[in-house]
Amino acid sequence: MTALTGCSGGALDIGDIGDKPLTPQEAILVTPDDGAKGVKADQKVEVRVPGGRLERVKVMKTEDAQPEEVPGKISEDGLTWTPTGGALQLAALYTVDTVALDGHGRRQARHTSFATLVPEHRFIGYFKPENRSTVGVGMIVSFNFNQGIKDKAAVERAIRITSQPPVEVRGHWFGKDRLDFRPEKYWVPGTKVTVDMRLRDVLAAPDVYGIQDKTIGFTVGRDQESLVDAEAHTMEVRRGGELVSTLPISAGSPKNTTYNGKMIVTEMYDVTRMNSQTVGFGGEYDIPDVPHAIRLTNTGTFLHGNYWAPSSTFGNSNTSHGCVGLRDVKGGSSDTPAGWFFDRTLIGDVVEVVNSHDREVAPDNGLSGWNLDWAKWKAGSAIS
């Protein structure tokens, strides 16, 4: 008994009142209280004894198929246990099992549990590119959130992007609900990119918590960059810097010019319908079967096949409503310029337009963030 008493570390012996031992509830004090519900993610978790010494503390998140222990440590004087990890997970059940010795060496054990807050509001991020995809060197990792983000720094820190070979990747916010990531220069072909989303329980706005906890990856393919010259009516296609083809094109008419600047392929359709009313025009056109359609902006700029204009149009005049047209046939064909280019294009490829009598495309119109220099891009981050 004498040896056990020495474990008190000099703490005040209040292991009993007179000759009556304390109850487990009195001898082992647990925060949050036993049976507590709606515990917030940042609420204090602590186990302490008023005298004696903690012998063992085990805190577990238990509702999952694979229970997870919360890391923590007992203080040097043996009186308190505190967690060493991050915040609690929301919508979770935790159990606390404690064994302690009082000042007389008497062992006490206590089991408690508490449940964390089940948020009424959750936010998620819809992201590009797709998991396990192979993309072009201009791919930008883009998140669109279903809720307005107030604590942008917390959300940005919860998304980690790494690559092999390593390269610095920085975020840039467009408004309250979009966050894009890119390196300073285009990706190196063959780069493996990993996107870790640790958004679960991140507080993005009052009472709005994240739900995603996942990892995705993608691979950067070959380097293909295409340069559209609206005045020359040509598109030069380069692979690894080497010119592989010059294709005749028709860009936007003088009344409906094509944006200048760098644009990134975001979607590809073998055949799609194009209706002028969906992009702010009147009833100028409604084509149900546009072949080889490659989206470049959110506002309706496509690079697509065109079978309804005379062949002499391409390479000679600009006649579109802002798109870039390539000669094609009804139903599409791999033997046409449009089919040839479509078959050799990846999501994430770069298409740059020059010499058009229009403004530069906005950096948040599609994945057009490459039109911002590196200093301006980094200035749009919420973290230093």
mmCIF file of C-alpha atoms in Angstrom:
data_model
loop_
_atom_site.group_PDB
_atom_site.id
_atom_site.type_symbol
_atom_site.label_atom_id
_atom_site.label_comp_id
_atom_site.label_asym_id
_atom_site.label_seq_id
_atom_site.Cartn_x
_atom_site.Cartn_y
_atom_site.Cartn_z
ATOM 1 C CA MET A 1 0.000 0.000 0.000
ATOM 2 C CA THR A 2 2.849 2.356 0.805
ATOM 3 C CA ALA A 3 4.320 1.911 -2.683
ATOM 4 C CA LEU A 4 0.970 2.588 -4.323
ATOM 5 C CA THR A 5 0.445 5.709 -2.268
ATOM 6 C CA GLY A 6 3.706 7.028 -3.675
ATOM 7 C CA CYS A 7 2.061 7.180 -7.135
ATOM 8 C CA SER A 8 0.127 10.281 -6.116
ATOM 9 C CA GLY A 9 3.079 12.421 -7.118
ATOM 10 C CA GLY A 10 2.596 14.639 -4.078
ATOM 11 C CA ALA A 11 -1.002 15.597 -5.027
ATOM 12 C CA LEU A 12 -3.490 16.355 -2.309
ATOM 13 C CA ASP A 13 -5.104 13.156 -1.049
ATOM 14 C CA ILE A 14 -8.830 13.596 -1.341
ATOM 15 C CA GLY A 15 -9.411 10.041 -2.467
ATOM 16 C CA ASP A 16 -11.970 9.689 0.284
ATOM 17 C CA ILE A 17 -13.987 11.778 2.677
ATOM 18 C CA GLY A 18 -13.335 10.299 6.097
ATOM 19 C CA ASP A 19 -13.310 6.555 5.498
ATOM 20 C CA LYS A 20 -15.798 6.664 2.636
ATOM 21 C CA PRO A 21 -14.249 6.291 -0.873
ATOM 22 C CA LEU A 22 -15.349 8.656 -3.611
ATOM 23 C CA THR A 23 -17.728 7.354 -6.260
ATOM 24 C CA PRO A 24 -16.309 6.919 -9.804
ATOM 25 C CA GLN A 25 -18.163 10.078 -10.808
ATOM 26 C CA GLU A 26 -16.439 11.999 -8.018
ATOM 27 C CA ALA A 27 -13.007 10.397 -8.406
ATOM 28 C CA ILE A 28 -12.776 10.678 -12.231
ATOM 29 C CA LEU A 29 -14.033 13.881 -13.809
ATOM 30 C CA VAL A 30 -14.729 13.735 -17.562
ATOM 31 C CA THR A 31 -15.459 16.590 -19.951
ATOM 32 C CA PRO A 32 -17.831 16.549 -21.882
ATOM 33 C CA ASP A 33 -20.339 15.138 -19.417
ATOM 34 C CA ASP A 34 -21.545 11.572 -19.675
ATOM 35 C CA GLY A 35 -24.424 11.379 -22.145
ATOM 36 C CA ALA A 36 -23.815 14.847 -23.553
ATOM 37 C CA LYS A 37 -25.197 15.510 -27.034
ATOM 38 C CA GLY A 38 -24.543 18.218 -29.568
ATOM 39 C CA VAL A 39 -20.897 18.579 -28.538
ATOM 40 C CA LYS A 40 -19.128 20.988 -30.889
ATOM 41 C CA ALA A 41 -16.003 19.969 -32.789
ATOM 42 C CA ASP A 42 -13.791 22.407 -30.889
ATOM 43 C CA GLN A 43 -15.195 21.692 -27.437
ATOM 44 C CA LYS A 44 -12.682 20.838 -24.719
ATOM 45 C CA VAL A 45 -12.090 17.152 -24.013
ATOM 46 C CA GLU A 46 -10.420 16.341 -20.700
ATOM 47 C CA VAL A 47 -10.162 13.621 -18.066
ATOM 48 C CA ARG A 48 -8.847 14.586 -14.639
ATOM 49 C CA VAL A 49 -8.681 13.341 -11.082
ATOM 50 C CA PRO A 50 -8.741 15.571 -7.985
ATOM 51 C CA GLY A 51 -6.157 13.354 -6.316
ATOM 52 C CA GLY A 52 -4.133 10.222 -6.989
ATOM 53 C CA ARG A 53 -3.099 9.447 -10.557
ATOM 54 C CA LEU A 54 -4.611 8.447 -13.865
ATOM 55 C CA GLU A 55 -3.461 4.994 -14.834
ATOM 56 C CA ARG A 56 -5.089 4.579 -18.239
ATOM 57 C CA VAL A 57 -7.377 6.659 -20.502
ATOM 58 C CA LYS A 58 -8.825 5.480 -23.813
ATOM 59 C CA VAL A 59 -11.067 7.727 -25.902
ATOM 60 C CA MET A 60 -12.633 6.093 -28.958
ATOM 61 C CA LYS A 61 -14.804 7.204 -31.858
ATOM 62 C CA THR A 62 -16.973 4.125 -31.917
ATOM 63 C CA GLU A 63 -19.893 4.409 -34.314
ATOM 64 C CA ASP A 64 -17.919 3.432 -37.432
ATOM 65 C CA ALA A 65 -17.222 -0.120 -38.603
ATOM 66 C CA GLN A 66 -13.588 0.523 -37.710
ATOM 67 C CA PRO A 67 -13.387 2.330 -34.344
ATOM 68 C CA GLU A 68 -10.715 5.000 -34.129
ATOM 69 C CA GLU A 69 -8.777 5.934 -31.005
ATOM 70 C CA VAL A 70 -8.271 9.586 -30.161
ATOM 71 C CA PRO A 71 -4.580 10.215 -29.407
ATOM 72 C CA GLY A 72 -3.806 11.897 -26.092
ATOM 73 C CA LYS A 73 -1.422 12.031 -23.160
ATOM 74 C CA ILE A 74 -1.463 12.016 -19.372
ATOM 75 C CA SER A 75 0.242 14.965 -17.721
ATOM 76 C CA GLU A 76 3.476 14.441 -15.780
ATOM 77 C CA ASP A 77 1.707 14.823 -12.433
ATOM 78 C CA GLY A 78 -0.811 12.185 -13.491
ATOM 79 C CA LEU A 79 -3.817 14.388 -12.810
ATOM 80 C CA THR A 80 -5.098 15.132 -16.337
ATOM 81 C CA TRP A 81 -5.446 13.600 -19.773
ATOM 82 C CA THR A 82 -5.853 15.779 -22.863
ATOM 83 C CA PRO A 83 -6.022 14.937 -26.580
ATOM 84 C CA THR A 84 -3.036 15.582 -28.817
ATOM 85 C CA GLY A 85 -4.891 15.366 -32.142
ATOM 86 C CA GLY A 86 -7.182 17.798 -33.913
ATOM 87 C CA ALA A 87 -10.827 18.620 -33.456
ATOM 88 C CA LEU A 88 -13.566 16.110 -32.822
ATOM 89 C CA GLN A 89 -15.508 14.749 -35.763
ATOM 90 C CA LEU A 90 -19.077 15.861 -35.983
ATOM 91 C CA ALA A 91 -22.055 13.488 -36.089
ATOM 92 C CA ALA A 92 -19.985 10.942 -34.144
ATOM 93 C CA LEU A 93 -20.252 8.941 -30.913
ATOM 94 C CA TYR A 94 -17.294 8.893 -28.518
ATOM 95 C CA THR A 95 -16.618 6.691 -25.498
ATOM 96 C CA VAL A 96 -14.201 7.419 -22.646
ATOM 97 C CA ASP A 97 -12.785 4.578 -20.536
ATOM 98 C CA THR A 98 -10.615 5.551 -17.585
ATOM 99 C CA VAL A 99 -8.752 3.688 -14.844
ATOM 100 C CA ALA A 100 -7.277 5.724 -11.985
ATOM 101 C CA LEU A 101 -5.676 5.208 -8.592
ATOM 102 C CA ASP A 102 -6.732 7.376 -5.693
ATOM 103 C CA GLY A 103 -4.384 8.629 -3.017
ATOM 104 C CA HIS A 104 -4.710 5.343 -1.103
ATOM 105 C CA GLY A 105 -3.920 3.174 -4.096
ATOM 106 C CA ARG A 106 -7.520 2.166 -4.639
ATOM 107 C CA ARG A 107 -8.318 1.570 -8.308
ATOM 108 C CA GLN A 108 -11.388 3.196 -9.834
ATOM 109 C CA ALA A 109 -12.788 2.779 -13.329
ATOM 110 C CA ARG A 110 -15.301 4.905 -15.215
ATOM 111 C CA HIS A 111 -17.008 4.606 -18.614
ATOM 112 C CA THR A 112 -18.697 7.620 -20.215
ATOM 113 C CA SER A 113 -19.878 8.583 -23.682
ATOM 114 C CA PHE A 114 -20.904 11.680 -25.584
ATOM 115 C CA ALA A 115 -22.177 12.522 -29.055
ATOM 116 C CA THR A 116 -20.984 15.372 -31.216
ATOM 117 C CA LEU A 117 -23.128 17.862 -33.047
ATOM 118 C CA VAL A 118 -25.056 16.700 -36.101
ATOM 119 C CA PRO A 119 -24.915 19.808 -38.300
ATOM 120 C CA GLU A 120 -28.067 20.930 -40.011
ATOM 121 C CA HIS A 121 -26.073 22.530 -42.817
ATOM 122 C CA ARG A 122 -23.251 20.872 -44.723
ATOM 123 C CA PHE A 123 -21.120 22.085 -47.602
ATOM 124 C CA ILE A 124 -19.448 20.060 -50.322
ATOM 125 C CA GLY A 125 -17.070 20.959 -53.128
ATOM 126 C CA TYR A 126 -17.766 19.797 -56.673
ATOM 127 C CA PHE A 127 -14.339 19.393 -58.218
ATOM 128 C CA LYS A 128 -12.476 18.993 -61.487
ATOM 129 C CA PRO A 129 -10.752 16.983 -62.877
ATOM 130 C CA GLU A 130 -12.169 13.513 -62.404
ATOM 131 C CA ASN A 131 -10.355 10.976 -60.277
ATOM 132 C CA ARG A 132 -7.832 8.819 -62.182
ATOM 133 C CA SER A 133 -8.145 10.913 -65.326
ATOM 134 C CA THR A 134 -5.364 11.841 -67.723
ATOM 135 C CA VAL A 135 -5.406 15.551 -68.510
ATOM 136 C CA GLY A 136 -3.587 18.206 -70.472
ATOM 137 C CA VAL A 137 -0.802 20.378 -69.104
ATOM 138 C CA GLY A 138 -3.136 23.335 -68.557
ATOM 139 C CA MET A 139 -5.484 21.566 -66.137
ATOM 140 C CA ILE A 140 -6.584 23.671 -63.173
ATOM 141 C CA VAL A 141 -7.974 21.958 -60.077
ATOM 142 C CA SER A 142 -11.280 23.696 -59.460
ATOM 143 C CA PHE A 143 -13.745 23.486 -56.551
ATOM 144 C CA ASN A 144 -17.263 24.886 -56.691
ATOM 145 C CA PHE A 145 -18.933 24.868 -53.263
ATOM 146 C CA ASN A 146 -22.656 24.514 -52.706
ATOM 147 C CA GLN A 147 -22.539 27.088 -49.874
ATOM 148 C CA GLY A 148 -20.930 30.498 -49.602
ATOM 149 C CA ILE A 149 -17.612 30.193 -47.765
ATOM 150 C CA LYS A 150 -16.878 32.731 -45.040
ATOM 151 C CA ASP A 151 -13.733 31.207 -43.515
ATOM 152 C CA LYS A 152 -11.847 30.818 -46.787
ATOM 153 C CA ALA A 153 -8.529 30.183 -45.063
ATOM 154 C CA ALA A 154 -9.894 27.176 -43.142
ATOM 155 C CA VAL A 155 -11.293 25.640 -46.315
ATOM 156 C CA GLU A 156 -8.167 26.330 -48.365
ATOM 157 C CA ARG A 157 -5.927 24.790 -45.698
ATOM 158 C CA ALA A 158 -8.082 21.650 -45.706
ATOM 159 C CA ILE A 159 -7.276 20.988 -49.379
ATOM 160 C CA ARG A 160 -3.716 19.831 -50.011
ATOM 161 C CA ILE A 161 -2.356 19.294 -53.517
ATOM 162 C CA THR A 162 0.943 17.509 -54.032
ATOM 163 C CA SER A 163 2.683 16.279 -57.151
ATOM 164 C CA GLN A 164 5.476 14.068 -58.368
ATOM 165 C CA PRO A 165 7.731 15.665 -59.478
ATOM 166 C CA PRO A 166 7.097 18.284 -56.776
ATOM 167 C CA VAL A 167 5.921 21.759 -57.737
ATOM 168 C CA GLU A 168 4.392 24.613 -55.755
ATOM 169 C CA VAL A 169 0.610 24.758 -56.171
ATOM 170 C CA ARG A 170 -1.377 27.747 -54.897
ATOM 171 C CA GLY A 171 -5.053 28.505 -54.501
ATOM 172 C CA HIS A 172 -7.063 31.447 -55.812
ATOM 173 C CA TRP A 173 -10.601 32.376 -54.761
ATOM 174 C CA PHE A 174 -13.216 33.611 -57.212
ATOM 175 C CA GLY A 175 -16.011 34.958 -55.046
ATOM 176 C CA LYS A 176 -17.344 33.044 -52.047
ATOM 177 C CA ASP A 177 -17.986 29.668 -53.628
ATOM 178 C CA ARG A 178 -15.120 28.853 -56.011
ATOM 179 C CA LEU A 179 -11.501 27.945 -55.288
ATOM 180 C CA ASP A 180 -9.022 27.032 -58.044
ATOM 181 C CA PHE A 181 -5.478 25.648 -57.720
ATOM 182 C CA ARG A 182 -2.597 25.700 -60.195
ATOM 183 C CA PRO A 183 1.202 25.874 -60.347
ATOM 184 C CA GLU A 184 3.088 28.889 -61.681
ATOM 185 C CA LYS A 185 3.581 27.322 -65.110
ATOM 186 C CA TYR A 186 1.854 24.534 -66.987
ATOM 187 C CA TRP A 187 2.299 21.056 -65.516
ATOM 188 C CA VAL A 188 5.202 18.935 -66.728
ATOM 189 C CA PRO A 189 3.967 15.993 -68.822
ATOM 190 C CA GLY A 190 3.861 12.775 -66.806
ATOM 191 C CA THR A 191 3.282 14.551 -63.470
ATOM 192 C CA LYS A 192 1.222 12.596 -60.934
ATOM 193 C CA VAL A 193 -1.036 14.896 -58.911
ATOM 194 C CA THR A 194 -2.763 14.042 -55.625
ATOM 195 C CA VAL A 195 -5.615 16.085 -54.160
ATOM 196 C CA ASP A 196 -6.306 15.480 -50.450
ATOM 197 C CA MET A 197 -9.657 16.858 -49.318
ATOM 198 C CA ARG A 198 -9.915 17.015 -45.541
ATOM 199 C CA LEU A 199 -13.066 19.114 -45.434
ATOM 200 C CA ARG A 200 -15.039 16.959 -43.020
ATOM 201 C CA ASP A 201 -16.180 19.086 -40.075
ATOM 202 C CA VAL A 202 -14.366 22.194 -41.311
ATOM 203 C CA LEU A 203 -16.428 25.203 -40.229
ATOM 204 C CA ALA A 204 -16.808 27.285 -43.395
ATOM 205 C CA ALA A 205 -19.528 29.655 -42.194
ATOM 206 C CA PRO A 206 -21.702 29.869 -39.083
ATOM 207 C CA ASP A 207 -23.146 26.368 -38.520
ATOM 208 C CA VAL A 208 -21.975 25.210 -41.978
ATOM 209 C CA TYR A 209 -19.568 22.266 -41.854
ATOM 210 C CA GLY A 210 -17.756 20.247 -44.501
ATOM 211 C CA ILE A 211 -18.549 16.629 -45.267
ATOM 212 C CA GLN A 212 -15.799 15.416 -47.638
ATOM 213 C CA ASP A 213 -12.796 13.406 -46.499
ATOM 214 C CA LYS A 214 -11.266 11.796 -49.558
ATOM 215 C CA THR A 215 -8.241 11.645 -51.844
ATOM 216 C CA ILE A 216 -8.230 11.722 -55.618
ATOM 217 C CA GLY A 217 -5.464 11.718 -58.189
ATOM 218 C CA PHE A 218 -4.847 12.432 -61.849
ATOM 219 C CA THR A 219 -2.018 12.201 -64.358
ATOM 220 C CA VAL A 220 -0.769 14.902 -66.713
ATOM 221 C CA GLY A 221 -0.480 13.601 -70.261
ATOM 222 C CA ARG A 222 1.444 14.917 -73.252
ATOM 223 C CA ASP A 223 1.929 18.645 -73.820
ATOM 224 C CA GLN A 224 -0.477 19.947 -76.472
ATOM 225 C CA GLU A 225 -1.039 23.672 -76.905
ATOM 226 C CA SER A 226 -3.014 25.232 -79.751
ATOM 227 C CA LEU A 227 -2.834 28.846 -80.930
ATOM 228 C CA VAL A 228 -5.845 30.330 -82.725
ATOM 229 C CA ASP A 229 -5.066 33.448 -84.785
ATOM 230 C CA ALA A 230 -8.405 35.137 -85.487
ATOM 231 C CA GLU A 231 -6.948 37.450 -88.142
ATOM 232 C CA ALA A 232 -5.025 34.744 -89.979
ATOM 233 C CA HIS A 233 -7.962 32.283 -89.617
ATOM 234 C CA THR A 234 -5.626 29.497 -88.522
ATOM 235 C CA MET A 235 -4.991 27.245 -85.533
ATOM 236 C CA GLU A 236 -1.463 25.981 -84.970
ATOM 237 C CA VAL A 237 -1.365 22.737 -82.983
ATOM 238 C CA ARG A 238 1.882 22.025 -81.148
ATOM 239 C CA ARG A 239 3.044 18.962 -79.236
ATOM 240 C CA GLY A 240 5.959 19.502 -76.892
ATOM 241 C CA GLY A 241 6.603 22.823 -78.612
ATOM 242 C CA GLU A 242 6.808 21.272 -82.086
ATOM 243 C CA LEU A 243 4.279 22.281 -84.754
ATOM 244 C CA VAL A 244 2.289 19.223 -85.851
ATOM 245 C CA SER A 245 -0.500 20.844 -87.875
ATOM 246 C CA THR A 246 -1.961 24.172 -88.996
ATOM 247 C CA LEU A 247 -5.732 23.980 -89.369
ATOM 248 C CA PRO A 248 -7.999 26.507 -91.115
ATOM 249 C CA ILE A 249 -10.617 27.992 -88.776
ATOM 250 C CA SER A 250 -13.466 30.466 -88.633
ATOM 251 C CA ALA A 251 -13.663 32.572 -85.474
ATOM 252 C CA GLY A 252 -16.274 35.038 -84.223
ATOM 253 C CA SER A 253 -17.735 37.514 -86.665
ATOM 254 C CA PRO A 254 -17.038 41.257 -86.311
ATOM 255 C CA LYS A 255 -20.361 41.556 -84.496
ATOM 256 C CA ASN A 256 -19.775 38.542 -82.220
ATOM 257 C CA THR A 257 -16.044 38.320 -81.676
ATOM 258 C CA THR A 258 -14.159 35.525 -79.901
ATOM 259 C CA TYR A 259 -12.452 36.133 -76.564
ATOM 260 C CA ASN A 260 -8.690 36.537 -76.601
ATOM 261 C CA GLY A 261 -6.526 34.704 -74.100
ATOM 262 C CA LYS A 262 -5.732 31.265 -72.778
ATOM 263 C CA MET A 263 -8.671 28.906 -72.395
ATOM 264 C CA ILE A 264 -8.701 25.323 -71.179
ATOM 265 C CA VAL A 265 -10.688 22.397 -72.546
ATOM 266 C CA THR A 266 -13.265 21.509 -69.867
ATOM 267 C CA GLU A 267 -15.781 19.299 -71.685
ATOM 268 C CA MET A 268 -15.929 17.293 -74.923
ATOM 269 C CA TYR A 269 -19.016 16.050 -76.797
ATOM 270 C CA ASP A 270 -19.123 13.881 -79.913
ATOM 271 C CA VAL A 271 -22.420 15.589 -80.723
ATOM 272 C CA THR A 272 -24.319 18.324 -78.864
ATOM 273 C CA ARG A 273 -27.139 20.781 -79.394
ATOM 274 C CA MET A 274 -26.321 24.502 -79.595
ATOM 275 C CA ASN A 275 -29.149 26.972 -79.056
ATOM 276 C CA SER A 276 -28.432 30.688 -79.234
ATOM 277 C CA GLN A 277 -30.992 31.498 -76.551
ATOM 278 C CA THR A 278 -29.014 29.577 -73.916
ATOM 279 C CA VAL A 279 -26.025 31.929 -74.294
ATOM 280 C CA GLY A 280 -27.788 35.270 -74.340
ATOM 281 C CA PHE A 281 -28.605 35.648 -78.043
ATOM 282 C CA GLY A 282 -32.001 35.707 -79.655
ATOM 283 C CA GLY A 283 -33.216 32.996 -81.994
ATOM 284 C CA GLU A 284 -30.312 33.192 -84.422
ATOM 285 C CA TYR A 285 -29.561 29.474 -84.386
ATOM 286 C CA ASP A 286 -30.626 26.139 -82.932
ATOM 287 C CA ILE A 287 -28.440 23.320 -84.227
ATOM 288 C CA PRO A 288 -29.364 19.916 -82.749
ATOM 289 C CA ASP A 289 -26.290 17.970 -83.864
ATOM 290 C CA VAL A 290 -23.101 20.021 -83.647
ATOM 291 C CA PRO A 291 -20.231 17.515 -84.032
ATOM 292 C CA HIS A 292 -16.921 17.385 -82.179
ATOM 293 C CA ALA A 293 -17.788 20.092 -79.635
ATOM 294 C CA ILE A 294 -15.029 21.143 -77.211
ATOM 295 C CA ARG A 295 -16.027 23.570 -74.436
ATOM 296 C CA LEU A 296 -13.611 26.397 -73.614
ATOM 297 C CA THR A 297 -15.664 28.727 -71.373
ATOM 298 C CA ASN A 298 -18.712 28.600 -69.122
ATOM 299 C CA THR A 299 -20.402 31.289 -71.199
ATOM 300 C CA GLY A 300 -20.602 29.164 -74.326
ATOM 301 C CA THR A 301 -17.304 29.464 -76.183
ATOM 302 C CA PHE A 302 -16.680 26.173 -77.991
ATOM 303 C CA LEU A 303 -14.185 24.914 -80.520
ATOM 304 C CA HIS A 304 -16.375 22.690 -82.668
ATOM 305 C CA GLY A 305 -17.027 21.050 -86.001
ATOM 306 C CA ASN A 306 -19.087 22.975 -88.547
ATOM 307 C CA TYR A 307 -20.867 21.225 -91.436
ATOM 308 C CA TRP A 308 -23.342 23.984 -92.390
ATOM 309 C CA ALA A 309 -20.885 26.629 -93.619
ATOM 310 C CA PRO A 310 -19.219 26.352 -97.054
ATOM 311 C CA SER A 311 -15.744 24.781 -96.951
ATOM 312 C CA SER A 312 -14.296 28.018 -98.311
ATOM 313 C CA THR A 313 -15.249 29.784 -95.049
ATOM 314 C CA PHE A 314 -12.493 28.088 -93.041
ATOM 315 C CA GLY A 315 -9.172 29.859 -93.357
ATOM 316 C CA ASN A 316 -10.776 32.888 -95.000
ATOM 317 C CA SER A 317 -13.451 34.566 -92.859
ATOM 318 C CA ASN A 318 -14.874 34.823 -89.355
ATOM 319 C CA THR A 319 -18.579 34.058 -89.275
ATOM 320 C CA SER A 320 -19.453 32.476 -85.912
ATOM 321 C CA HIS A 321 -21.220 33.861 -82.832
ATOM 322 C CA GLY A 322 -17.956 33.714 -80.863
ATOM 323 C CA CYS A 323 -16.962 30.072 -81.167
ATOM 324 C CA VAL A 324 -14.019 28.710 -83.152
ATOM 325 C CA GLY A 325 -15.197 26.499 -86.000
ATOM 326 C CA LEU A 326 -13.369 23.738 -87.851
ATOM 327 C CA ARG A 327 -14.564 22.131 -91.081
ATOM 328 C CA ASP A 328 -16.624 18.981 -90.509
ATOM 329 C CA VAL A 329 -19.411 16.924 -92.043
ATOM 330 C CA LYS A 330 -22.897 16.199 -90.743
ATOM 331 C CA GLY A 331 -22.568 13.431 -88.136
ATOM 332 C CA GLY A 332 -18.846 14.138 -87.734
ATOM 333 C CA SER A 333 -15.876 12.353 -89.245
ATOM 334 C CA SER A 334 -12.367 11.576 -88.057
ATOM 335 C CA ASP A 335 -11.124 12.509 -91.521
ATOM 336 C CA THR A 336 -12.068 16.189 -91.192
ATOM 337 C CA PRO A 337 -10.002 18.883 -89.426
ATOM 338 C CA ALA A 338 -12.565 18.945 -86.589
ATOM 339 C CA GLY A 339 -12.472 15.170 -86.158
ATOM 340 C CA TRP A 340 -8.688 15.061 -86.351
ATOM 341 C CA PHE A 341 -8.342 17.662 -83.597
ATOM 342 C CA PHE A 342 -11.086 16.171 -81.406
ATOM 343 C CA ASP A 343 -9.426 12.729 -81.492
ATOM 344 C CA ARG A 344 -6.152 14.250 -80.284
ATOM 345 C CA THR A 345 -7.514 16.461 -77.505
ATOM 346 C CA LEU A 346 -7.644 15.954 -73.738
ATOM 347 C CA ILE A 347 -9.554 17.743 -71.010
ATOM 348 C CA GLY A 348 -7.010 20.260 -69.711
ATOM 349 C CA ASP A 349 -5.429 21.083 -73.069
ATOM 350 C CA VAL A 350 -4.595 24.724 -73.753
ATOM 351 C CA VAL A 351 -6.241 26.725 -76.546
ATOM 352 C CA GLU A 352 -5.070 30.337 -76.835
ATOM 353 C CA VAL A 353 -6.771 32.927 -79.043
ATOM 354 C CA VAL A 354 -4.894 35.972 -80.332
ATOM 355 C CA ASN A 355 -5.644 38.884 -82.674
ATOM 356 C CA SER A 356 -9.380 38.903 -82.039
ATOM 357 C CA HIS A 357 -11.128 42.259 -81.653
ATOM 358 C CA ASP A 358 -12.444 41.394 -78.213
ATOM 359 C CA ARG A 359 -11.319 41.598 -74.590
ATOM 360 C CA GLU A 360 -9.325 38.950 -72.804
ATOM 361 C CA VAL A 361 -11.400 36.151 -71.344
ATOM 362 C CA ALA A 362 -12.097 36.559 -67.612
ATOM 363 C CA PRO A 363 -9.972 34.230 -65.447
ATOM 364 C CA ASP A 364 -13.072 32.698 -63.828
ATOM 365 C CA ASN A 365 -14.827 32.029 -67.148
ATOM 366 C CA GLY A 366 -14.147 28.328 -67.447
ATOM 367 C CA LEU A 367 -10.638 27.396 -66.324
ATOM 368 C CA SER A 368 -9.031 30.551 -67.676
ATOM 369 C CA GLY A 369 -6.888 31.339 -64.641
ATOM 370 C CA TRP A 370 -3.678 31.118 -66.676
ATOM 371 C CA ASN A 371 -4.417 34.665 -67.860
ATOM 372 C CA LEU A 372 -3.405 35.921 -64.400
ATOM 373 C CA ASP A 373 0.313 36.246 -63.729
ATOM 374 C CA TRP A 374 1.739 34.371 -60.746
ATOM 375 C CA ALA A 375 1.744 37.371 -58.407
ATOM 376 C CA LYS A 376 -1.923 38.124 -59.067
ATOM 377 C CA TRP A 377 -2.808 34.452 -58.776
ATOM 378 C CA LYS A 378 -1.162 34.121 -55.351
ATOM 379 C CA ALA A 379 -2.816 37.365 -54.217
ATOM 380 C CA GLY A 380 -6.159 35.590 -54.539
ATOM 381 C CA SER A 381 -5.236 33.026 -51.874
ATOM 382 C CA ALA A 382 -6.753 33.247 -48.381
ATOM 383 C CA ILE A 383 -3.546 31.984 -46.769
ATOM 384 C CA SER A 384 -0.023 33.364 -46.884
#
